[in-house]
PDB file of C-alpha atoms in Angstrom:
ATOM      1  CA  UNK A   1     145.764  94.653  39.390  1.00  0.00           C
ATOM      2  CA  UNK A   2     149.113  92.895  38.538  1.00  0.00           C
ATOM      3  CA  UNK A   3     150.959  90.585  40.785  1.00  0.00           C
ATOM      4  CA  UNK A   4     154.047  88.863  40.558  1.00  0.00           C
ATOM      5  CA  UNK A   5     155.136  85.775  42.349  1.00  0.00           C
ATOM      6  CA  UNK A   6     158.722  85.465  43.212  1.00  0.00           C
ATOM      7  CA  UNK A   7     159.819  81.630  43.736  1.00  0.00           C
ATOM      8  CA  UNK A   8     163.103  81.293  45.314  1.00  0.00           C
ATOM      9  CA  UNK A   9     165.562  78.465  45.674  1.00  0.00           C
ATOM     10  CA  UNK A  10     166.144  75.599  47.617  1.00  0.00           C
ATOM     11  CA  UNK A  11     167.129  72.450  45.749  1.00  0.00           C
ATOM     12  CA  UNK A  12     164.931  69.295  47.017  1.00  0.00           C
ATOM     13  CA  UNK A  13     163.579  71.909  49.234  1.00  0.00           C
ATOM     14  CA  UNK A  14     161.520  73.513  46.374  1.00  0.00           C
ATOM     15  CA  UNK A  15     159.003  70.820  46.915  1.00  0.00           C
ATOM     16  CA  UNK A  16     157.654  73.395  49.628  1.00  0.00           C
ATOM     17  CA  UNK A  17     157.494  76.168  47.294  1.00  0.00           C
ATOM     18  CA  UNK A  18     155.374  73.410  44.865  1.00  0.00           C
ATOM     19  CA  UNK A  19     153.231  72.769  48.204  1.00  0.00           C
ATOM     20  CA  UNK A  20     152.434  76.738  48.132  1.00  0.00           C
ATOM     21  CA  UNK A  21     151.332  76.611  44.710  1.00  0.00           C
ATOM     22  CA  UNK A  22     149.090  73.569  45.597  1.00  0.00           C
ATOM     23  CA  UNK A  23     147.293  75.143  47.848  1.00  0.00           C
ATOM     24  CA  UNK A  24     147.018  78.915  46.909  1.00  0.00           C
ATOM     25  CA  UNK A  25     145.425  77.001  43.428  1.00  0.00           C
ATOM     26  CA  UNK A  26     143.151  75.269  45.776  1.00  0.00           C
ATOM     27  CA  UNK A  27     142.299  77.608  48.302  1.00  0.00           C
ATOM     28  CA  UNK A  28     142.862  80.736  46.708  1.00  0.00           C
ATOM     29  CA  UNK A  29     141.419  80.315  42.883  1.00  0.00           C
ATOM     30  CA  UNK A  30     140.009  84.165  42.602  1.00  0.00           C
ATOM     31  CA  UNK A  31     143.795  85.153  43.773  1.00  0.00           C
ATOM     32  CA  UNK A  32     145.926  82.906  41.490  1.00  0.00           C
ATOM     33  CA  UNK A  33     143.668  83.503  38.531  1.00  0.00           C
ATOM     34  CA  UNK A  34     145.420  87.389  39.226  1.00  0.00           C
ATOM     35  CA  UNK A  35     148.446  86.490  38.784  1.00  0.00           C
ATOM     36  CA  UNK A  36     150.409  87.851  35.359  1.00  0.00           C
ATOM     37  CA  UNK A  37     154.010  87.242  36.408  1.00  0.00           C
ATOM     38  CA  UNK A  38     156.210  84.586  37.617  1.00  0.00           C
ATOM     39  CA  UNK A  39     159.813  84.581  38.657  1.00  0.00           C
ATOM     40  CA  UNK A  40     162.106  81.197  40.276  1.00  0.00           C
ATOM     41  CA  UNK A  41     165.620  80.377  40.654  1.00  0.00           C
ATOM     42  CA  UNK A  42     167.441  77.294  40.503  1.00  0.00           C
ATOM     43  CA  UNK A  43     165.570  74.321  41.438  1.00  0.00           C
ATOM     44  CA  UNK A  44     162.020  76.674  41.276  1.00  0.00           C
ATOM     45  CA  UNK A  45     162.468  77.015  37.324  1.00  0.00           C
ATOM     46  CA  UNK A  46     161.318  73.042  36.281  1.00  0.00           C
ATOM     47  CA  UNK A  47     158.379  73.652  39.059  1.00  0.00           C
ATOM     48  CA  UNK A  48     156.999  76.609  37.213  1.00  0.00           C
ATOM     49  CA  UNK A  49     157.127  75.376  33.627  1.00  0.00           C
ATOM     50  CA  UNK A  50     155.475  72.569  34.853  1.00  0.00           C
ATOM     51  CA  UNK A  51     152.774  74.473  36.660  1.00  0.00           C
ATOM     52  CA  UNK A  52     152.217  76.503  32.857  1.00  0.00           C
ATOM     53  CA  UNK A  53     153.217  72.970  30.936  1.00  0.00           C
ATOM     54  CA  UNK A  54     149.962  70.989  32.448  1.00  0.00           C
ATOM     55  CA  UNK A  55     147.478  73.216  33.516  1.00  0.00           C
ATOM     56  CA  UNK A  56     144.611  71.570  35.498  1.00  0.00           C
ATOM     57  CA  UNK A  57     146.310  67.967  35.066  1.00  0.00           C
ATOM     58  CA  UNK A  58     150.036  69.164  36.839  1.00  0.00           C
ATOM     59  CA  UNK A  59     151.560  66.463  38.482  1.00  0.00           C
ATOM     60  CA  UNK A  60     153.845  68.622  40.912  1.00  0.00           C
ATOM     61  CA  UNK A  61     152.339  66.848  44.196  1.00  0.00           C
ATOM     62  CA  UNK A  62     153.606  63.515  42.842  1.00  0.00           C
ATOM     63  CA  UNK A  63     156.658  64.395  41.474  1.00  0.00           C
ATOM     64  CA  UNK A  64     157.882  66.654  44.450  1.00  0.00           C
ATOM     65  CA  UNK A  65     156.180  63.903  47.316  1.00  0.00           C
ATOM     66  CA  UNK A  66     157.376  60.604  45.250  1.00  0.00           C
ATOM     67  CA  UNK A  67     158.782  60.763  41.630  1.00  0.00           C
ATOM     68  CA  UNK A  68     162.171  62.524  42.962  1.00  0.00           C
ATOM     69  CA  UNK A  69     162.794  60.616  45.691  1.00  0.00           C
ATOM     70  CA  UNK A  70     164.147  58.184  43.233  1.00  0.00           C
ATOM     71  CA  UNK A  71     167.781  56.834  44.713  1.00  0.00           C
ATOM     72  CA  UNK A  72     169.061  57.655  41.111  1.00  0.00           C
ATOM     73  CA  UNK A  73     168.262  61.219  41.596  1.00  0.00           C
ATOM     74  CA  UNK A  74     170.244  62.195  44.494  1.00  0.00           C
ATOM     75  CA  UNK A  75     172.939  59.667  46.308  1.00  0.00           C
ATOM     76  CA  UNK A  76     175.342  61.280  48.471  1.00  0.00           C
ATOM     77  CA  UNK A  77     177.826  58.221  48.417  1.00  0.00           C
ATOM     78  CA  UNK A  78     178.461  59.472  44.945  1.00  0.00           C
ATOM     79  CA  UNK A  79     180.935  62.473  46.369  1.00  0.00           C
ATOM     80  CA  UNK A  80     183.161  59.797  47.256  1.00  0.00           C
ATOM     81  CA  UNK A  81     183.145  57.903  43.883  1.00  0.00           C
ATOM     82  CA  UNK A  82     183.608  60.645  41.749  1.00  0.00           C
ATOM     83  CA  UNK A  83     180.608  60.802  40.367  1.00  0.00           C
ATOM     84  CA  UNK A  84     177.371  63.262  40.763  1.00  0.00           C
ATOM     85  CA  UNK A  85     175.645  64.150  44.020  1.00  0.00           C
ATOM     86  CA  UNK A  86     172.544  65.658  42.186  1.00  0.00           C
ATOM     87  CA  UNK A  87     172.360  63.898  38.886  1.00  0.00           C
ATOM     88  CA  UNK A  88     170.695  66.332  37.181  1.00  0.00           C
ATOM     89  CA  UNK A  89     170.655  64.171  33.812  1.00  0.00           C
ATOM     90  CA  UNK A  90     168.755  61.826  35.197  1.00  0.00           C
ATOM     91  CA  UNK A  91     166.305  63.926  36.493  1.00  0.00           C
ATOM     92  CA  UNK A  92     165.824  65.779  33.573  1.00  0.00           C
ATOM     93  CA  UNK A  93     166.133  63.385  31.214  1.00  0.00           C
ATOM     94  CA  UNK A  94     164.372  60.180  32.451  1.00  0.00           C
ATOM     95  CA  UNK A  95     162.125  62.178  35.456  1.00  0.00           C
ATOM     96  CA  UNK A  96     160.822  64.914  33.625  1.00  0.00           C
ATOM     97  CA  UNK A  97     161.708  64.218  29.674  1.00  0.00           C
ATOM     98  CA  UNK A  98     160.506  60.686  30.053  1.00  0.00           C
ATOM     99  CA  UNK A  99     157.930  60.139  32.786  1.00  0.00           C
ATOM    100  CA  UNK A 100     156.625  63.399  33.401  1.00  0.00           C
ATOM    101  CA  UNK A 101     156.715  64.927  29.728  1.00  0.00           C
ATOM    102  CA  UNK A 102     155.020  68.748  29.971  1.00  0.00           C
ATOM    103  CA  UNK A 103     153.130  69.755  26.697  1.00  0.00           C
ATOM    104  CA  UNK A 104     155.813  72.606  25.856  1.00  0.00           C
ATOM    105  CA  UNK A 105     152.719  74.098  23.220  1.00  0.00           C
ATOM    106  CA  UNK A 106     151.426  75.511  26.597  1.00  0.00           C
ATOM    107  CA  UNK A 107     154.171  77.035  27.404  1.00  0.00           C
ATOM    108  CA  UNK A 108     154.797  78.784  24.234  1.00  0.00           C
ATOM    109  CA  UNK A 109     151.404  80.118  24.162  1.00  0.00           C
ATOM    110  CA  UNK A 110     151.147  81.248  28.001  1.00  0.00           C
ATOM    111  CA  UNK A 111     149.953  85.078  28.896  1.00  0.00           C
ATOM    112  CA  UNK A 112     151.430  84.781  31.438  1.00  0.00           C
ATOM    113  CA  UNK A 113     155.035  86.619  32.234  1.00  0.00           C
ATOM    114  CA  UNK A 114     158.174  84.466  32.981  1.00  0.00           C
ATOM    115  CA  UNK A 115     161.472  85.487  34.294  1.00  0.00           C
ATOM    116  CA  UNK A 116     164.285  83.146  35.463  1.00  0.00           C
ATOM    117  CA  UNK A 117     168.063  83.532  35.951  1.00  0.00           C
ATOM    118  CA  UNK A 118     171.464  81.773  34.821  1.00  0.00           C
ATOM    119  CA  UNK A 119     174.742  82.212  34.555  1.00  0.00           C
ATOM    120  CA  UNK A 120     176.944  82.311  31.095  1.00  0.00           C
ATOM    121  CA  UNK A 121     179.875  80.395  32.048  1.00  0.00           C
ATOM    122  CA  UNK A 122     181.953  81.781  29.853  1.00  0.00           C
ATOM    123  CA  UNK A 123     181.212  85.621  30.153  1.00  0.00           C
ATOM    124  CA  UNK A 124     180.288  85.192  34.112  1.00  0.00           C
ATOM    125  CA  UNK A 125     176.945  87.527  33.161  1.00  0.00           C
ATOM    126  CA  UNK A 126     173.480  86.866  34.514  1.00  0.00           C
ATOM    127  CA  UNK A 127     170.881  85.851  31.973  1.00  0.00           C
ATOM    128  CA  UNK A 128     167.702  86.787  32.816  1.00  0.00           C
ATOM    129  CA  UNK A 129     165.514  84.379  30.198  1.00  0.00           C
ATOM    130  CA  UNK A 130     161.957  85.852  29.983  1.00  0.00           C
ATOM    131  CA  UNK A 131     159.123  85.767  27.539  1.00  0.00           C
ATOM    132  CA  UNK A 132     158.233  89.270  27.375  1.00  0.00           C
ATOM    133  CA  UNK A 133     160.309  90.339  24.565  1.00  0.00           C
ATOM    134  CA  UNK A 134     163.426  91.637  26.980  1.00  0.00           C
ATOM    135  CA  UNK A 135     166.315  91.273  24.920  1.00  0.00           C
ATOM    136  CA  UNK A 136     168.290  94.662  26.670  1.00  0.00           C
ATOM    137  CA  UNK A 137     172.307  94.054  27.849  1.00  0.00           C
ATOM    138  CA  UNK A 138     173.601  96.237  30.335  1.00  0.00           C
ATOM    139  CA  UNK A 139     177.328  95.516  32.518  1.00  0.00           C
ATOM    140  CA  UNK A 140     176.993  92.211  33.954  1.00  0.00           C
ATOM    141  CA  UNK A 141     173.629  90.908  33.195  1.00  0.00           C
ATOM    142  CA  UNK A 142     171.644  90.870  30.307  1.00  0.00           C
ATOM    143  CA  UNK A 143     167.945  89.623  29.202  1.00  0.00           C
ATOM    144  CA  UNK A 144     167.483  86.965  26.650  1.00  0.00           C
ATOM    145  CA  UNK A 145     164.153  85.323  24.778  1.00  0.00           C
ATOM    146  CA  UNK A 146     162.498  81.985  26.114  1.00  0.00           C
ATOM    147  CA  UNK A 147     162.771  79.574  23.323  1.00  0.00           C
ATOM    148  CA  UNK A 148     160.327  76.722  23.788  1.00  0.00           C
ATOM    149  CA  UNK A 149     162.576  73.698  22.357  1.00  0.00           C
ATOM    150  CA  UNK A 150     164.677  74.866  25.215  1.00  0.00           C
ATOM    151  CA  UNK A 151     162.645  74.127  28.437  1.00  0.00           C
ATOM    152  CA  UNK A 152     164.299  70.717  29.398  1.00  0.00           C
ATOM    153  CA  UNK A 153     167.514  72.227  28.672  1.00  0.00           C
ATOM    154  CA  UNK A 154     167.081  75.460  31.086  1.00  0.00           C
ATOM    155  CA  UNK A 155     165.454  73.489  33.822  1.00  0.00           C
ATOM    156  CA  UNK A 156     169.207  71.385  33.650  1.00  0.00           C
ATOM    157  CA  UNK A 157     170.450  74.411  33.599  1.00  0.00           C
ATOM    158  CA  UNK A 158     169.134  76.265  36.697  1.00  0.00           C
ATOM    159  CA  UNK A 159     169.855  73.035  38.823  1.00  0.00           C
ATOM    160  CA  UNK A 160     173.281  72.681  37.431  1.00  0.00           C
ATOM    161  CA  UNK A 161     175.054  73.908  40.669  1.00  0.00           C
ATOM    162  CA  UNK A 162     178.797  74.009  41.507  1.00  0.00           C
ATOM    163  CA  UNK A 163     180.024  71.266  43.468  1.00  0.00           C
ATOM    164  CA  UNK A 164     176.920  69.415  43.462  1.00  0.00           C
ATOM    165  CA  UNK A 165     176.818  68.758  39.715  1.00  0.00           C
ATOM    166  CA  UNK A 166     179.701  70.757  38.315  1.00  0.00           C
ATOM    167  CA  UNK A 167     179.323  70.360  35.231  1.00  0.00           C
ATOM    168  CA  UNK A 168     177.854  73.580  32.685  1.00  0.00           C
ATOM    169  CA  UNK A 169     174.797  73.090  30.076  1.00  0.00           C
ATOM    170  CA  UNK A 170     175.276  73.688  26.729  1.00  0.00           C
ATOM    171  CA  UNK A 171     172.443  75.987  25.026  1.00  0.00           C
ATOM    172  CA  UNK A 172     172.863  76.954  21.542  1.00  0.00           C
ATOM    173  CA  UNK A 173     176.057  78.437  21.583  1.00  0.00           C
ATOM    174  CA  UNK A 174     176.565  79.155  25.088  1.00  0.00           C
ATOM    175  CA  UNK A 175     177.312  77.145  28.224  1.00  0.00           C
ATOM    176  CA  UNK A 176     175.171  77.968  31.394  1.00  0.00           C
ATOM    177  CA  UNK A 177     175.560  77.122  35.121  1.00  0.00           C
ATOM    178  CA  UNK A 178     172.755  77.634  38.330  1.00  0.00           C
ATOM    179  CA  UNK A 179     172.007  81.388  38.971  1.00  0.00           C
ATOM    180  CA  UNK A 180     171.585  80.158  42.478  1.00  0.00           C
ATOM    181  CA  UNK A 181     174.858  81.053  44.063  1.00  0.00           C
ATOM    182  CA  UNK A 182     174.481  84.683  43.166  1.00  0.00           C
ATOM    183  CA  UNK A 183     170.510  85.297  42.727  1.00  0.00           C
ATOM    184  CA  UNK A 184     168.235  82.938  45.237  1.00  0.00           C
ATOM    185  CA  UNK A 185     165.789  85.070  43.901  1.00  0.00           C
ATOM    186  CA  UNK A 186     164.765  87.427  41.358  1.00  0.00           C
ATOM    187  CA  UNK A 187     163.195  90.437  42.012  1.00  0.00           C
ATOM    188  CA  UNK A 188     163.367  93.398  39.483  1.00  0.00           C
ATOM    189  CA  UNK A 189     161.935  96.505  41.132  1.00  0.00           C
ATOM    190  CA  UNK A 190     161.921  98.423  37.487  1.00  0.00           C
ATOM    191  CA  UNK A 191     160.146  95.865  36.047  1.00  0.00           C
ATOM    192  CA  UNK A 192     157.567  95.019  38.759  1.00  0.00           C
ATOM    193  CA  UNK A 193     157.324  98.540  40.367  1.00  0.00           C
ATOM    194  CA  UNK A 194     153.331  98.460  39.640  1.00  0.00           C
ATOM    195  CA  UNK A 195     153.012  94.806  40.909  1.00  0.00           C
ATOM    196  CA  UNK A 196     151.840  93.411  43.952  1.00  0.00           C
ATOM    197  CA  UNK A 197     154.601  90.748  44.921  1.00  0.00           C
ATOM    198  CA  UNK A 198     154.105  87.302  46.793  1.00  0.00           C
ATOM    199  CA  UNK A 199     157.632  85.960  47.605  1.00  0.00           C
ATOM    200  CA  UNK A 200     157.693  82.341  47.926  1.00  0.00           C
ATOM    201  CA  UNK A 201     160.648  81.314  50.302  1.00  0.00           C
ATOM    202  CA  UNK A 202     162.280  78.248  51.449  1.00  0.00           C
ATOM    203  CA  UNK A 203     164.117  79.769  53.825  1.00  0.00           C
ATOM    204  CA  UNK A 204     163.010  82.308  56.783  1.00  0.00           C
ATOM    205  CA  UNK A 205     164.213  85.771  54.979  1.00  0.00           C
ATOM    206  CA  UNK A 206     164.044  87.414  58.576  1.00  0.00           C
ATOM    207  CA  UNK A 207     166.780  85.680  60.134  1.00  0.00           C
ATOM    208  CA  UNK A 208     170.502  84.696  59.738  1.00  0.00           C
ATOM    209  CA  UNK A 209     171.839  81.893  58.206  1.00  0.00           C
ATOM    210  CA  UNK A 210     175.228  80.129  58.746  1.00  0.00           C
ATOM    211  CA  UNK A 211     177.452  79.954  56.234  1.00  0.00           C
ATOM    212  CA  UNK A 212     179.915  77.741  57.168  1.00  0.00           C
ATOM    213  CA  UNK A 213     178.634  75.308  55.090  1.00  0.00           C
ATOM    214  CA  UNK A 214     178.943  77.363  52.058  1.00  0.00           C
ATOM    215  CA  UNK A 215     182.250  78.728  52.864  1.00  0.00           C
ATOM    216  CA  UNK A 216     184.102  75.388  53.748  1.00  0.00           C
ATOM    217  CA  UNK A 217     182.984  74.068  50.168  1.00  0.00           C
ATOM    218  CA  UNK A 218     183.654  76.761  48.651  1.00  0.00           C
ATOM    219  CA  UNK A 219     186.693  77.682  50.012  1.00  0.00           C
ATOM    220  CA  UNK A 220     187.871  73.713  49.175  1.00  0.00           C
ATOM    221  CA  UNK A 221     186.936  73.806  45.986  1.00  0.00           C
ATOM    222  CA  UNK A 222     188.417  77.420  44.965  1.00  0.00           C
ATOM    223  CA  UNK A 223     191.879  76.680  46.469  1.00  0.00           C
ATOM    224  CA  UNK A 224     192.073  72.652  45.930  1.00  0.00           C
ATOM    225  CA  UNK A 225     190.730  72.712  42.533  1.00  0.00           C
ATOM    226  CA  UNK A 226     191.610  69.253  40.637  1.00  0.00           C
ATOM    227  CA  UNK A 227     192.465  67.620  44.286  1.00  0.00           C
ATOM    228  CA  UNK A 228     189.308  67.716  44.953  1.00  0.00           C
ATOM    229  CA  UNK A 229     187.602  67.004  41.729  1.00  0.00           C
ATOM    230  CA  UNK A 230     186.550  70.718  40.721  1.00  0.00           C
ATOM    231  CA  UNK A 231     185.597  71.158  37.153  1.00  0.00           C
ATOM    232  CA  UNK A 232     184.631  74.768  36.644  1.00  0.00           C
ATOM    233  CA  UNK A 233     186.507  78.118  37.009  1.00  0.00           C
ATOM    234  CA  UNK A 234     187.876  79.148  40.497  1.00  0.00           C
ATOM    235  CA  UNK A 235     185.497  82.417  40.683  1.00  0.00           C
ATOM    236  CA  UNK A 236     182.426  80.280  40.652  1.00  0.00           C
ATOM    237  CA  UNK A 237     183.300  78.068  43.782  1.00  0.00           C
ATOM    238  CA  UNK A 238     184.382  81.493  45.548  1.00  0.00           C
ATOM    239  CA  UNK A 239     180.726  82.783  44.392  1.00  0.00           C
ATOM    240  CA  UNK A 240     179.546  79.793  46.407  1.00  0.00           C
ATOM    241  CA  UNK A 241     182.276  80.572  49.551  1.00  0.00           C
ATOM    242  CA  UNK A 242     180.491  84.033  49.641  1.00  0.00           C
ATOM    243  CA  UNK A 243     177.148  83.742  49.029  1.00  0.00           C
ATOM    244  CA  UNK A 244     175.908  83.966  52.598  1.00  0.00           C
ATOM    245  CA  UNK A 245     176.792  87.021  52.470  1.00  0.00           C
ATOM    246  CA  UNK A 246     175.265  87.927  49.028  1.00  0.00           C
ATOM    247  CA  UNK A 247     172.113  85.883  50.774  1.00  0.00           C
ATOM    248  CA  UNK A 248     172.226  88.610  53.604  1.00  0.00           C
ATOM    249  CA  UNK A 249     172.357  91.501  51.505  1.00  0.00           C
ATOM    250  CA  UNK A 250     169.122  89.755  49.406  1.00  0.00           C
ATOM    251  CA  UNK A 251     167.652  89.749  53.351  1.00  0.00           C
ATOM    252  CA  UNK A 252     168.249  93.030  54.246  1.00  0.00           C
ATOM    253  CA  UNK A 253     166.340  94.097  51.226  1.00  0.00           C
ATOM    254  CA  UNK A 254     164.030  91.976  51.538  1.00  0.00           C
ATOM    255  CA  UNK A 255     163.864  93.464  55.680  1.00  0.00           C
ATOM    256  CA  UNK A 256     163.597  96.956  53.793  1.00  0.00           C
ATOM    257  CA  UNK A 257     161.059  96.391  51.547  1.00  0.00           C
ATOM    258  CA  UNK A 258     158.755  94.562  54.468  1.00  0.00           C
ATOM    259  CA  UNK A 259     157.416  97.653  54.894  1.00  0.00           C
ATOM    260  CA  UNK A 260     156.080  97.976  51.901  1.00  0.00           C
ATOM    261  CA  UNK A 261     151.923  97.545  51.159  1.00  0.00           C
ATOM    262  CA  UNK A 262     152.821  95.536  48.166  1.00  0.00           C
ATOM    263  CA  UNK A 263     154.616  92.952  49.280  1.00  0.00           C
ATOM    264  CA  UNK A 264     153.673  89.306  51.014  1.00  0.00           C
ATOM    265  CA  UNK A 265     155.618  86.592  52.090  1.00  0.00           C
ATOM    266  CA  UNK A 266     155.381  82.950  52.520  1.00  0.00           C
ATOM    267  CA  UNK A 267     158.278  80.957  54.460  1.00  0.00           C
ATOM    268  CA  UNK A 268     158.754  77.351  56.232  1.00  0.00           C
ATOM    269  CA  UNK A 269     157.620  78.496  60.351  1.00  0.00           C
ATOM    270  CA  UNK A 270     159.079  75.119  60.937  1.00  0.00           C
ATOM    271  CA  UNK A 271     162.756  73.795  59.811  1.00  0.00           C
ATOM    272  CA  UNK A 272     162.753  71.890  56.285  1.00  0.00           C
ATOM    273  CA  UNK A 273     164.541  68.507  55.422  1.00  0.00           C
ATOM    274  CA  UNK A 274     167.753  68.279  54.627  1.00  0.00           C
ATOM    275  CA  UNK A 275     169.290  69.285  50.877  1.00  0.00           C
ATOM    276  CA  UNK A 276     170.557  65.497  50.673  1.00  0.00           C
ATOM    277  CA  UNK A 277     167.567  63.724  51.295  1.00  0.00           C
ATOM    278  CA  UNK A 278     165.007  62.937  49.229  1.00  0.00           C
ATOM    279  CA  UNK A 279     163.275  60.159  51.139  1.00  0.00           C
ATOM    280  CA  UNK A 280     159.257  60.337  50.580  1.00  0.00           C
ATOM    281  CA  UNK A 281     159.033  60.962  53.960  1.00  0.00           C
ATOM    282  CA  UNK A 282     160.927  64.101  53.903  1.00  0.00           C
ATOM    283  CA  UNK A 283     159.478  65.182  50.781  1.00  0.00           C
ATOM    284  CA  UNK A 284     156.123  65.056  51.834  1.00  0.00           C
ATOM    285  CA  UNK A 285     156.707  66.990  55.090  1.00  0.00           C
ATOM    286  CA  UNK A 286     158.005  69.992  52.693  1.00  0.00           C
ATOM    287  CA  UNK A 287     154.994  69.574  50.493  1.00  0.00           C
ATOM    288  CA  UNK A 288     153.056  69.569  53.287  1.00  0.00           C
ATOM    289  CA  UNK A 289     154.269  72.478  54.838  1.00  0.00           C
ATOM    290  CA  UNK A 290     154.325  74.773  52.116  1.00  0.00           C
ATOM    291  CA  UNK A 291     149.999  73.376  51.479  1.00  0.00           C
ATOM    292  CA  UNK A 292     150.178  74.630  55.783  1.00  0.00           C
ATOM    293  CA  UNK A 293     151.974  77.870  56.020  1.00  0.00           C
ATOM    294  CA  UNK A 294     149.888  79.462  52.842  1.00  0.00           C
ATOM    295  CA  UNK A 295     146.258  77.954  54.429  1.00  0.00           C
ATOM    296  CA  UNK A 296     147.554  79.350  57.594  1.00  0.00           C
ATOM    297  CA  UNK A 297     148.009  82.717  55.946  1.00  0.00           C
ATOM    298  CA  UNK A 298     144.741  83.052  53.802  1.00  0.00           C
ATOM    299  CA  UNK A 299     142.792  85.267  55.311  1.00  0.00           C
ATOM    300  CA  UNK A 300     146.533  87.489  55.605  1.00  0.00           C
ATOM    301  CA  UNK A 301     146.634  87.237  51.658  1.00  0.00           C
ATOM    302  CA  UNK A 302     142.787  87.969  51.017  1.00  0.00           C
ATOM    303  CA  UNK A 303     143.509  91.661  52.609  1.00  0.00           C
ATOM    304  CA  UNK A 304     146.803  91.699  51.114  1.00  0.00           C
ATOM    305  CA  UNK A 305     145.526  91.080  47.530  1.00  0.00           C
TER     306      UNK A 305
END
């Protein structure tokens, strides 16, 4: 039996896909031990790497329910100085690089499969970074190696979001930007067509979002550009204006393909914090909830699998 878990996005929110992972580890040992193949976007990617890049001594509950709630990590008076909403240096460099270093030897040697997204800045294709040998290019996205000396620099990378950080990350020769805004998730039918699939969301993929949110910031930044401090191309803040709807379409499937026997999903049954904080107290309850909603659904999962 194969199965895949998908992990989707949701900036400080992915502490509640790290609270799933907790406790299906805990709880559900025979079930994770199944597992060959992993897939995340955006803020998901550091979370898995560190689930491969520790093994049995990960420190995910500390660094999603304490370590990021660090006031240098995420300060929304920032927006109005100029400076970085999400510093994603700091997080990667001092957070992860420096407090929390993963042994990257792990990583290298893992059997199991990894898939992740980005975007080249500079082309506008999707990069779909795996370590399965994929190296195939087709219109518009294309698959590229893992390379191990990377891993800080692709976990900057898939939390490098317009707006919030605006900025790209050079790797190698190429500068990247979060896959986010046009893949909250990855899910390859080809490639996992003989896989059970657990989707991991922070959202509830059954219902409607507003995007008003998306498209006022968007929309600001596309039109305002250098008024309002925009540093990237125009296309990728209208990426952002639209991506509620892209987000729909992603639901719809995901609506379609309920009805499938091979597919299981785990979402927040109550409301999440907030994208801007990152006070212990919020972190904790998306832990928390993410440990809940999977214990809740064991017995579910156990036919399922």
């Amino acid at each position: 039996m194969k199965i895949v878990i998908v992990c989707g996005d949701g900036a400080i929110r992915g502490g509640y896909v790290a609270g799933v992972f907790f406790a299906l580890k805990k709880y559900c040992p025979k079930i994770w031990n199944l597992v060959t193949d992993f897939t995340a976007s955006s803020s998901s990617v550091g979370g898995l790497f560190y689930e491969e890049g520790f093994k049995d001594e990960n420190p995910g509950k500390k660094l999603w329910t304490q370590d990021f709630a660090d006031p240098n990590f995420i300060n929304l008076s920032n927006f109005f100085k100029g400076g970085k909403v999400y510093d994603i240096d700091y997080l990667v460099d001092t957070i992860f690089k420096k407090n929390n270093p993963c042994d990257i030897s792990l990583i290298h040697k893992s059997k199991s499969g990894y898939y992740f997204p980005l975007i080249d800045y500079d082309s506008g294709n999707t990069v779909i970074f795996n370590n399965r040998g994929l190296t195939k290019k087709q219109t518009g996205v294309e698959y590229s190696l893992i390379e191990p000396k990377q891993i800080y620099e692709y976990i900057r990378a898939a939390t490098a979001v317009p707006i919030l950080y605006d900025s790209t990350v050079q790797i190698g020769k190429r500068r990247f930007i979060d896959a986010g805004i046009r893949m909250p998730y990855f899910i390859n039918e080809h490639l996992f067509k003989n896989h059970k699939k657990i989707i991991i969301s922070t959202n509830n993929p059954f219902k409607s979002s507003d995007g008003l949110a998306c498209r006022f910031s968007g929309d600001l930044f596309q039109y305002l550009g250098p008024l309002v401090g925009a540093h990237l191309k125009s296309g990728y803040y209208e990426e952002i204006a639209k991506k509620s709807e892209k987000f729909q379409e992603l639901k719809d499937s995901i609506n379609y393909t309920k009805k499938s026997q091979n597919t299981f999903y785990v979402y927040p049954k109550e409301k999440l914090g907030g994208i801007f904080d990152n006070s212990e107290e919020t972190l904790k309850k998306n832990f928390e909830q993410g440990e809940k909603d999977l214990i809740e659904q064991i017995e579910q999962l156990e036919k399922f699998i």
